[in-house]
């Protein structure tokens, strides 16, 4: 039976504009490319990716009482996500992210939190009445809400998975208490530990530094085109990336951690799950957009079996 994952996190509309380069201050640049309004937000990306990878997903989030909020909830329903714990906030606008995407696939994002900033402890507590088997959260919501999700997961004795997306240096990691998998990308690793994971020694130092602050079973560092690094408190492994044509790296990290969580809950095997997540993350870079770039389970399996 599919595992039930409670995703506690943000929902946004992404306004995406492609550009040949980032304009200098005062410069007006004609993009010459395309723009799009697409669904996104780390919580939404994770929820949709976990569902696509085969989990049953309960999504706890907030949107504004506006057309963007309606559109997001319709999309989550279409994808088969349990939306009973998404609140429509009458006082706030739906979250928005302005994404500037350069030709080489690099993105720069300015996010407006809106309704996401009002996701409360009691929103998350309410979602536990759906009896999740695991909790997956990220740092794109209030720190107190992340800590509440962690406390409730630990109290219930269900595993907690943390994607360190949007991590801030002053987040009190100690308050997470016990984490099954903690997964930051390179920038987030540096923000949280002061160590850039640019070589194996630094990956190990950063992982140890995280484990010294919080009881983490597995640290999985997302290393972009270098794949990922797994540390279990004793042993470490660098898991090779898949070779793909990169179009847009938006949401690769969210897809990676959602796939890692889903596959790990299915198999209990961290190394094969990390390989699975590498395939899902790589596929996410081959398409434009956030939610739109979430691969299917079949695509991930085909890449793992080297069928293109
Ligand atoms: P984020 O999107 O949070 O910055 P990363 O860039 O590290 O995170 O990407 C997450 C994962 O996606 C990586 O660990 C890797 O598995 C996969 N990935 C990202 N970029 C590439 C790439 N250029 N080639 C192959 N896989 C990639």
mmCIF file of C-alpha atoms and ligand atoms in Angstrom:
data_model
loop_
_atom_site.group_PDB
_atom_site.id
_atom_site.type_symbol
_atom_site.label_atom_id
_atom_site.label_comp_id
_atom_site.label_asym_id
_atom_site.label_seq_id
_atom_site.Cartn_x
_atom_site.Cartn_y
_atom_site.Cartn_z
ATOM 1 C CA UNK A 1 0.000 0.000 0.000
ATOM 2 C CA UNK A 2 1.227 3.519 -0.803
ATOM 3 C CA UNK A 3 2.628 5.463 2.155
ATOM 4 C CA UNK A 4 0.732 8.567 3.250
ATOM 5 C CA UNK A 5 3.026 11.599 3.337
ATOM 6 C CA UNK A 6 1.936 14.836 4.980
ATOM 7 C CA UNK A 7 3.658 17.687 3.147
ATOM 8 C CA UNK A 8 3.616 20.899 5.193
ATOM 9 C CA UNK A 9 4.737 23.789 3.045
ATOM 10 C CA UNK A 10 4.278 26.698 0.687
ATOM 11 C CA UNK A 11 2.200 27.116 -2.462
ATOM 12 C CA UNK A 12 3.024 29.824 -4.985
ATOM 13 C CA UNK A 13 2.272 31.023 -8.425
ATOM 14 C CA UNK A 14 5.575 31.422 -10.270
ATOM 15 C CA UNK A 15 5.901 34.262 -12.741
ATOM 16 C CA UNK A 16 8.682 33.061 -14.982
ATOM 17 C CA UNK A 17 10.534 35.159 -17.525
ATOM 18 C CA UNK A 18 13.388 33.940 -19.673
ATOM 19 C CA UNK A 19 16.269 36.344 -20.255
ATOM 20 C CA UNK A 20 19.617 36.264 -22.084
ATOM 21 C CA UNK A 21 21.301 37.818 -19.022
ATOM 22 C CA UNK A 22 20.412 39.644 -15.797
ATOM 23 C CA UNK A 23 20.088 43.392 -16.472
ATOM 24 C CA UNK A 24 22.341 45.836 -14.640
ATOM 25 C CA UNK A 25 20.734 48.408 -12.280
ATOM 26 C CA UNK A 26 18.802 50.946 -14.384
ATOM 27 C CA UNK A 27 19.003 48.812 -17.533
ATOM 28 C CA UNK A 28 15.842 47.746 -19.389
ATOM 29 C CA UNK A 29 16.284 44.504 -21.235
ATOM 30 C CA UNK A 30 13.904 43.082 -23.846
ATOM 31 C CA UNK A 31 13.647 39.423 -22.947
ATOM 32 C CA UNK A 32 12.906 38.202 -26.458
ATOM 33 C CA UNK A 33 11.848 34.938 -24.833
ATOM 34 C CA UNK A 34 8.658 33.687 -23.220
ATOM 35 C CA UNK A 35 6.907 34.279 -19.939
ATOM 36 C CA UNK A 36 4.539 32.053 -18.013
ATOM 37 C CA UNK A 37 2.437 31.924 -14.854
ATOM 38 C CA UNK A 38 2.894 28.425 -13.465
ATOM 39 C CA UNK A 39 2.228 26.691 -10.144
ATOM 40 C CA UNK A 40 5.180 26.403 -7.769
ATOM 41 C CA UNK A 41 6.366 26.889 -4.185
ATOM 42 C CA UNK A 42 8.553 24.335 -2.434
ATOM 43 C CA UNK A 43 5.632 22.707 -0.616
ATOM 44 C CA UNK A 44 3.540 22.402 -3.772
ATOM 45 C CA UNK A 45 6.470 21.087 -5.809
ATOM 46 C CA UNK A 46 7.219 18.495 -3.127
ATOM 47 C CA UNK A 47 3.569 17.456 -2.782
ATOM 48 C CA UNK A 48 3.106 17.027 -6.526
ATOM 49 C CA UNK A 49 6.433 15.220 -6.926
ATOM 50 C CA UNK A 50 5.761 12.812 -4.030
ATOM 51 C CA UNK A 51 2.348 12.000 -5.515
ATOM 52 C CA UNK A 52 3.893 11.475 -8.974
ATOM 53 C CA UNK A 53 6.444 9.098 -7.418
ATOM 54 C CA UNK A 54 3.636 6.967 -5.979
ATOM 55 C CA UNK A 55 2.898 8.288 -2.464
ATOM 56 C CA UNK A 56 -0.506 9.287 -1.134
ATOM 57 C CA UNK A 57 -0.118 12.963 -0.285
ATOM 58 C CA UNK A 58 -1.909 15.118 2.262
ATOM 59 C CA UNK A 59 -0.938 18.740 1.647
ATOM 60 C CA UNK A 60 -1.098 21.320 4.442
ATOM 61 C CA UNK A 61 -0.713 24.827 3.022
ATOM 62 C CA UNK A 62 -2.444 28.228 2.666
ATOM 63 C CA UNK A 63 -3.489 30.255 -0.356
ATOM 64 C CA UNK A 64 -5.230 33.614 -0.733
ATOM 65 C CA UNK A 65 -8.907 34.053 -1.535
ATOM 66 C CA UNK A 66 -8.077 34.899 -5.155
ATOM 67 C CA UNK A 67 -7.953 33.408 -8.640
ATOM 68 C CA UNK A 68 -4.390 32.110 -8.131
ATOM 69 C CA UNK A 69 -5.428 30.285 -4.955
ATOM 70 C CA UNK A 70 -8.404 28.693 -6.761
ATOM 71 C CA UNK A 71 -6.138 27.639 -9.594
ATOM 72 C CA UNK A 72 -3.638 26.015 -7.244
ATOM 73 C CA UNK A 73 -6.270 24.058 -5.319
ATOM 74 C CA UNK A 74 -7.836 22.841 -8.606
ATOM 75 C CA UNK A 75 -4.424 21.651 -9.778
ATOM 76 C CA UNK A 76 -3.709 19.781 -6.527
ATOM 77 C CA UNK A 77 -7.138 18.116 -6.765
ATOM 78 C CA UNK A 78 -6.487 17.153 -10.397
ATOM 79 C CA UNK A 79 -3.218 15.531 -9.335
ATOM 80 C CA UNK A 80 -5.019 13.446 -6.687
ATOM 81 C CA UNK A 81 -3.635 15.277 -3.618
ATOM 82 C CA UNK A 82 -5.707 15.485 -0.426
ATOM 83 C CA UNK A 83 -6.463 19.236 -0.236
ATOM 84 C CA UNK A 84 -8.691 19.219 2.869
ATOM 85 C CA UNK A 85 -5.936 20.852 4.921
ATOM 86 C CA UNK A 86 -5.204 23.743 2.557
ATOM 87 C CA UNK A 87 -6.720 26.872 4.078
ATOM 88 C CA UNK A 88 -8.030 29.783 2.028
ATOM 89 C CA UNK A 89 -6.865 32.906 3.878
ATOM 90 C CA UNK A 90 -9.230 35.846 3.289
ATOM 91 C CA UNK A 91 -6.700 38.440 4.487
ATOM 92 C CA UNK A 92 -3.672 37.401 2.461
ATOM 93 C CA UNK A 93 -2.740 37.057 -1.202
ATOM 94 C CA UNK A 94 -1.542 33.788 -2.689
ATOM 95 C CA UNK A 95 2.255 33.468 -2.588
ATOM 96 C CA UNK A 96 4.104 34.629 -5.692
ATOM 97 C CA UNK A 97 7.617 33.966 -6.949
ATOM 98 C CA UNK A 98 9.239 36.010 -9.695
ATOM 99 C CA UNK A 99 11.682 33.722 -11.479
ATOM 100 C CA UNK A 100 14.268 35.108 -13.884
ATOM 101 C CA UNK A 101 15.658 32.288 -15.959
ATOM 102 C CA UNK A 102 18.900 32.787 -17.863
ATOM 103 C CA UNK A 103 19.708 30.959 -21.097
ATOM 104 C CA UNK A 104 22.225 28.667 -19.357
ATOM 105 C CA UNK A 105 19.487 27.360 -17.017
ATOM 106 C CA UNK A 106 20.496 29.444 -13.971
ATOM 107 C CA UNK A 107 17.568 30.979 -12.138
ATOM 108 C CA UNK A 108 17.158 33.919 -9.743
ATOM 109 C CA UNK A 109 14.027 34.069 -7.649
ATOM 110 C CA UNK A 110 12.274 36.733 -5.583
ATOM 111 C CA UNK A 111 9.460 35.222 -3.534
ATOM 112 C CA UNK A 112 6.462 36.948 -1.916
ATOM 113 C CA UNK A 113 5.244 34.772 0.924
ATOM 114 C CA UNK A 114 1.642 36.054 1.302
ATOM 115 C CA UNK A 115 -0.691 33.371 2.670
ATOM 116 C CA UNK A 116 2.245 30.979 3.174
ATOM 117 C CA UNK A 117 3.461 33.164 6.033
ATOM 118 C CA UNK A 118 0.223 32.431 7.920
ATOM 119 C CA UNK A 119 0.501 28.623 7.915
ATOM 120 C CA UNK A 120 0.046 27.985 11.629
ATOM 121 C CA UNK A 121 0.896 25.290 14.140
ATOM 122 C CA UNK A 122 -2.800 24.478 14.395
ATOM 123 C CA UNK A 123 -3.092 24.132 10.572
ATOM 124 C CA UNK A 124 -0.404 21.461 10.781
ATOM 125 C CA UNK A 125 -1.853 19.851 13.884
ATOM 126 C CA UNK A 126 -5.213 19.596 12.094
ATOM 127 C CA UNK A 127 -3.615 17.777 9.158
ATOM 128 C CA UNK A 128 -2.361 15.049 11.497
ATOM 129 C CA UNK A 129 -5.969 13.882 11.760
ATOM 130 C CA UNK A 130 -5.417 12.403 8.270
ATOM 131 C CA UNK A 131 -3.099 9.794 9.895
ATOM 132 C CA UNK A 132 0.093 10.346 7.852
ATOM 133 C CA UNK A 133 2.893 7.741 7.835
ATOM 134 C CA UNK A 134 5.567 10.436 7.438
ATOM 135 C CA UNK A 135 6.033 14.210 7.311
ATOM 136 C CA UNK A 136 7.973 16.160 4.683
ATOM 137 C CA UNK A 137 8.626 19.853 5.193
ATOM 138 C CA UNK A 138 10.865 22.692 3.948
ATOM 139 C CA UNK A 139 11.934 26.096 5.269
ATOM 140 C CA UNK A 140 9.703 28.217 3.031
ATOM 141 C CA UNK A 141 7.154 28.617 5.843
ATOM 142 C CA UNK A 142 7.504 30.214 9.315
ATOM 143 C CA UNK A 143 10.232 28.590 11.449
ATOM 144 C CA UNK A 144 7.651 27.949 14.199
ATOM 145 C CA UNK A 145 5.487 26.016 11.745
ATOM 146 C CA UNK A 146 8.470 23.856 10.717
ATOM 147 C CA UNK A 147 9.251 23.214 14.388
ATOM 148 C CA UNK A 148 5.579 22.328 15.051
ATOM 149 C CA UNK A 149 5.624 19.841 12.150
ATOM 150 C CA UNK A 150 8.792 18.280 13.590
ATOM 151 C CA UNK A 151 7.419 18.105 17.139
ATOM 152 C CA UNK A 152 4.164 16.511 15.996
ATOM 153 C CA UNK A 153 5.971 13.963 13.794
ATOM 154 C CA UNK A 154 8.326 13.049 16.643
ATOM 155 C CA UNK A 155 5.457 12.861 19.168
ATOM 156 C CA UNK A 156 3.514 10.585 16.816
ATOM 157 C CA UNK A 157 6.620 8.464 16.216
ATOM 158 C CA UNK A 158 6.512 8.924 12.429
ATOM 159 C CA UNK A 159 9.605 9.786 10.366
ATOM 160 C CA UNK A 160 10.372 13.409 9.587
ATOM 161 C CA UNK A 161 11.990 14.387 6.256
ATOM 162 C CA UNK A 162 13.401 17.884 5.915
ATOM 163 C CA UNK A 163 14.247 19.528 2.613
ATOM 164 C CA UNK A 164 16.382 22.483 3.698
ATOM 165 C CA UNK A 165 15.051 24.665 0.849
ATOM 166 C CA UNK A 166 15.067 28.394 1.782
ATOM 167 C CA UNK A 167 17.121 27.697 4.933
ATOM 168 C CA UNK A 168 18.190 30.694 7.029
ATOM 169 C CA UNK A 169 21.403 30.690 9.050
ATOM 170 C CA UNK A 170 19.576 31.505 12.294
ATOM 171 C CA UNK A 171 17.077 28.626 12.097
ATOM 172 C CA UNK A 172 17.280 26.720 15.421
ATOM 173 C CA UNK A 173 18.016 23.292 13.925
ATOM 174 C CA UNK A 174 18.267 21.741 17.406
ATOM 175 C CA UNK A 175 14.498 22.154 17.785
ATOM 176 C CA UNK A 176 13.825 19.620 15.028
ATOM 177 C CA UNK A 177 14.963 16.982 17.556
ATOM 178 C CA UNK A 178 14.973 13.886 15.318
ATOM 179 C CA UNK A 179 15.093 13.816 11.524
ATOM 180 C CA UNK A 180 15.076 10.709 9.329
ATOM 181 C CA UNK A 181 16.589 12.453 6.271
ATOM 182 C CA UNK A 182 17.898 16.016 6.152
ATOM 183 C CA UNK A 183 18.540 17.244 2.628
ATOM 184 C CA UNK A 184 20.124 20.625 1.829
ATOM 185 C CA UNK A 185 21.574 21.767 -1.507
ATOM 186 C CA UNK A 186 25.060 23.285 -1.728
ATOM 187 C CA UNK A 187 24.003 26.841 -0.885
ATOM 188 C CA UNK A 188 21.779 25.725 2.003
ATOM 189 C CA UNK A 189 24.577 23.535 3.378
ATOM 190 C CA UNK A 190 26.869 26.557 3.419
ATOM 191 C CA UNK A 191 24.207 28.777 5.015
ATOM 192 C CA UNK A 192 23.547 26.249 7.801
ATOM 193 C CA UNK A 193 27.119 25.073 8.474
ATOM 194 C CA UNK A 194 29.437 27.736 7.042
ATOM 195 C CA UNK A 195 31.048 24.971 4.977
ATOM 196 C CA UNK A 196 30.743 24.895 1.176
ATOM 197 C CA UNK A 197 30.437 21.201 0.168
ATOM 198 C CA UNK A 198 32.726 21.649 -2.837
ATOM 199 C CA UNK A 199 34.842 18.534 -2.247
ATOM 200 C CA UNK A 200 34.423 15.227 -0.414
ATOM 201 C CA UNK A 201 36.209 16.391 2.706
ATOM 202 C CA UNK A 202 33.946 19.421 3.012
ATOM 203 C CA UNK A 203 30.841 17.282 2.345
ATOM 204 C CA UNK A 204 31.854 15.139 5.321
ATOM 205 C CA UNK A 205 32.676 18.137 7.530
ATOM 206 C CA UNK A 206 29.344 19.785 6.709
ATOM 207 C CA UNK A 207 27.407 16.551 7.311
ATOM 208 C CA UNK A 208 29.087 16.026 10.688
ATOM 209 C CA UNK A 209 28.372 19.626 11.607
ATOM 210 C CA UNK A 210 24.642 19.094 10.874
ATOM 211 C CA UNK A 211 24.591 15.810 12.848
ATOM 212 C CA UNK A 212 26.199 17.567 15.805
ATOM 213 C CA UNK A 213 23.234 19.927 15.994
ATOM 214 C CA UNK A 214 20.350 17.583 15.434
ATOM 215 C CA UNK A 215 19.692 13.833 15.611
ATOM 216 C CA UNK A 216 19.736 13.053 11.856
ATOM 217 C CA UNK A 217 19.678 9.465 10.577
ATOM 218 C CA UNK A 218 20.823 10.342 7.049
ATOM 219 C CA UNK A 219 22.222 13.598 5.672
ATOM 220 C CA UNK A 220 21.773 13.738 1.886
ATOM 221 C CA UNK A 221 23.526 16.710 0.290
ATOM 222 C CA UNK A 222 22.180 17.763 -3.119
ATOM 223 C CA UNK A 223 25.178 18.627 -5.253
ATOM 224 C CA UNK A 224 23.586 19.709 -8.557
ATOM 225 C CA UNK A 225 25.505 18.374 -11.565
ATOM 226 C CA UNK A 226 27.713 16.351 -9.156
ATOM 227 C CA UNK A 227 24.775 14.197 -7.978
ATOM 228 C CA UNK A 228 24.361 13.730 -4.228
ATOM 229 C CA UNK A 229 26.254 12.744 -1.089
ATOM 230 C CA UNK A 230 24.875 10.413 1.590
ATOM 231 C CA UNK A 231 26.149 10.314 5.190
ATOM 232 C CA UNK A 232 24.727 7.954 7.817
ATOM 233 C CA UNK A 233 26.741 9.065 10.842
ATOM 234 C CA UNK A 234 29.529 6.614 10.025
ATOM 235 C CA UNK A 235 29.848 5.933 6.298
ATOM 236 C CA UNK A 236 29.522 8.223 3.304
ATOM 237 C CA UNK A 237 28.857 7.736 -0.414
ATOM 238 C CA UNK A 238 28.931 10.057 -3.405
ATOM 239 C CA UNK A 239 26.135 8.993 -5.766
ATOM 240 C CA UNK A 240 26.830 9.834 -9.427
ATOM 241 C CA UNK A 241 24.472 12.075 -11.377
ATOM 242 C CA UNK A 242 22.586 11.198 -14.556
ATOM 243 C CA UNK A 243 23.682 12.870 -17.753
ATOM 244 C CA UNK A 244 20.802 14.983 -19.100
ATOM 245 C CA UNK A 245 20.206 18.090 -21.222
ATOM 246 C CA UNK A 246 19.638 20.826 -18.665
ATOM 247 C CA UNK A 247 16.970 23.390 -19.605
ATOM 248 C CA UNK A 248 15.907 24.826 -16.219
ATOM 249 C CA UNK A 249 17.032 23.746 -12.759
ATOM 250 C CA UNK A 250 13.970 25.246 -10.983
ATOM 251 C CA UNK A 251 12.504 22.715 -8.516
ATOM 252 C CA UNK A 252 15.170 20.051 -9.150
ATOM 253 C CA UNK A 253 15.958 20.041 -5.435
ATOM 254 C CA UNK A 254 12.285 19.835 -4.415
ATOM 255 C CA UNK A 255 11.685 16.949 -6.824
ATOM 256 C CA UNK A 256 14.877 15.248 -5.602
ATOM 257 C CA UNK A 257 13.898 15.285 -1.914
ATOM 258 C CA UNK A 258 10.266 14.296 -2.578
ATOM 259 C CA UNK A 259 11.467 11.362 -4.699
ATOM 260 C CA UNK A 260 14.055 10.433 -2.055
ATOM 261 C CA UNK A 261 11.390 10.488 0.676
ATOM 262 C CA UNK A 262 8.884 8.426 -1.320
ATOM 263 C CA UNK A 263 11.379 5.800 -2.458
ATOM 264 C CA UNK A 264 12.968 5.535 0.994
ATOM 265 C CA UNK A 265 9.556 5.000 2.610
ATOM 266 C CA UNK A 266 8.882 2.319 -0.035
ATOM 267 C CA UNK A 267 12.208 0.469 0.287
ATOM 268 C CA UNK A 268 14.020 1.559 3.451
ATOM 269 C CA UNK A 269 17.227 1.543 1.376
ATOM 270 C CA UNK A 270 18.994 4.926 1.490
ATOM 271 C CA UNK A 271 21.531 4.332 -1.306
ATOM 272 C CA UNK A 272 19.108 3.037 -3.938
ATOM 273 C CA UNK A 273 16.682 5.797 -2.905
ATOM 274 C CA UNK A 274 19.420 8.408 -3.418
ATOM 275 C CA UNK A 275 20.056 7.012 -6.916
ATOM 276 C CA UNK A 276 16.324 7.121 -7.626
ATOM 277 C CA UNK A 277 16.239 10.747 -6.415
ATOM 278 C CA UNK A 278 19.239 11.626 -8.612
ATOM 279 C CA UNK A 279 17.260 10.355 -11.618
ATOM 280 C CA UNK A 280 14.140 12.317 -10.617
ATOM 281 C CA UNK A 281 16.160 15.506 -9.951
ATOM 282 C CA UNK A 282 18.011 15.182 -13.262
ATOM 283 C CA UNK A 283 14.735 14.772 -15.175
ATOM 284 C CA UNK A 284 13.334 17.867 -13.438
ATOM 285 C CA UNK A 285 16.140 19.934 -15.003
ATOM 286 C CA UNK A 286 15.131 18.897 -18.523
ATOM 287 C CA UNK A 287 11.841 20.839 -18.515
ATOM 288 C CA UNK A 288 10.911 24.473 -17.953
ATOM 289 C CA UNK A 289 9.047 25.417 -14.772
ATOM 290 C CA UNK A 290 8.537 24.066 -11.266
ATOM 291 C CA UNK A 291 5.476 21.826 -10.976
ATOM 292 C CA UNK A 292 5.541 21.423 -14.765
ATOM 293 C CA UNK A 293 8.973 19.803 -14.596
ATOM 294 C CA UNK A 294 7.983 16.995 -12.186
ATOM 295 C CA UNK A 295 8.708 13.719 -14.024
ATOM 296 C CA UNK A 296 6.460 10.657 -14.030
ATOM 297 C CA UNK A 297 7.417 7.509 -12.137
ATOM 298 C CA UNK A 298 7.789 5.746 -15.485
ATOM 299 C CA UNK A 299 10.258 8.387 -16.724
ATOM 300 C CA UNK A 300 12.336 7.942 -13.568
ATOM 301 C CA UNK A 301 12.318 4.145 -13.921
ATOM 302 C CA UNK A 302 13.288 4.434 -17.604
ATOM 303 C CA UNK A 303 16.233 6.678 -16.774
ATOM 304 C CA UNK A 304 17.338 4.268 -14.040
ATOM 305 C CA UNK A 305 17.209 1.446 -16.568
ATOM 306 C CA UNK A 306 18.988 3.632 -19.147
ATOM 307 C CA UNK A 307 16.041 3.677 -21.521
ATOM 308 C CA UNK A 308 15.734 7.135 -23.027
HETATM 309 P P1 LIG B 1 18.499 22.769 -5.951
HETATM 310 O O1 LIG B 1 17.521 22.660 -7.087
HETATM 311 O O2 LIG B 1 17.867 22.813 -4.598
HETATM 312 O O3 LIG B 1 19.529 23.862 -6.144
HETATM 313 P P2 LIG B 1 20.414 20.839 -6.921
HETATM 314 O O4 LIG B 1 20.800 21.819 -7.971
HETATM 315 O O5 LIG B 1 21.506 20.251 -6.096
HETATM 316 O O6 LIG B 1 19.312 21.394 -5.913
HETATM 317 O O7 LIG B 1 19.633 19.662 -7.673
HETATM 318 C C1 LIG B 1 19.008 18.618 -6.966
HETATM 319 C C2 LIG B 1 19.367 17.304 -7.591
HETATM 320 O O8 LIG B 1 18.947 17.266 -8.964
HETATM 321 C C3 LIG B 1 20.869 17.004 -7.614
HETATM 322 O O9 LIG B 1 21.298 16.442 -6.382
HETATM 323 C C4 LIG B 1 20.934 16.020 -8.781
HETATM 324 O O10 LIG B 1 20.497 14.741 -8.374
HETATM 325 C C5 LIG B 1 19.900 16.589 -9.757
HETATM 326 N N1 LIG B 1 20.537 17.557 -10.679
HETATM 327 C C6 LIG B 1 20.557 18.904 -10.568
HETATM 328 N N2 LIG B 1 21.258 19.453 -11.584
HETATM 329 C C7 LIG B 1 21.681 18.437 -12.345
HETATM 330 C C8 LIG B 1 22.456 18.343 -13.561
HETATM 331 N N3 LIG B 1 22.956 19.432 -14.173
HETATM 332 N N4 LIG B 1 22.710 17.113 -14.077
HETATM 333 C C9 LIG B 1 22.223 15.997 -13.483
HETATM 334 N N5 LIG B 1 21.487 16.014 -12.340
HETATM 335 C C10 LIG B 1 21.218 17.211 -11.769
#
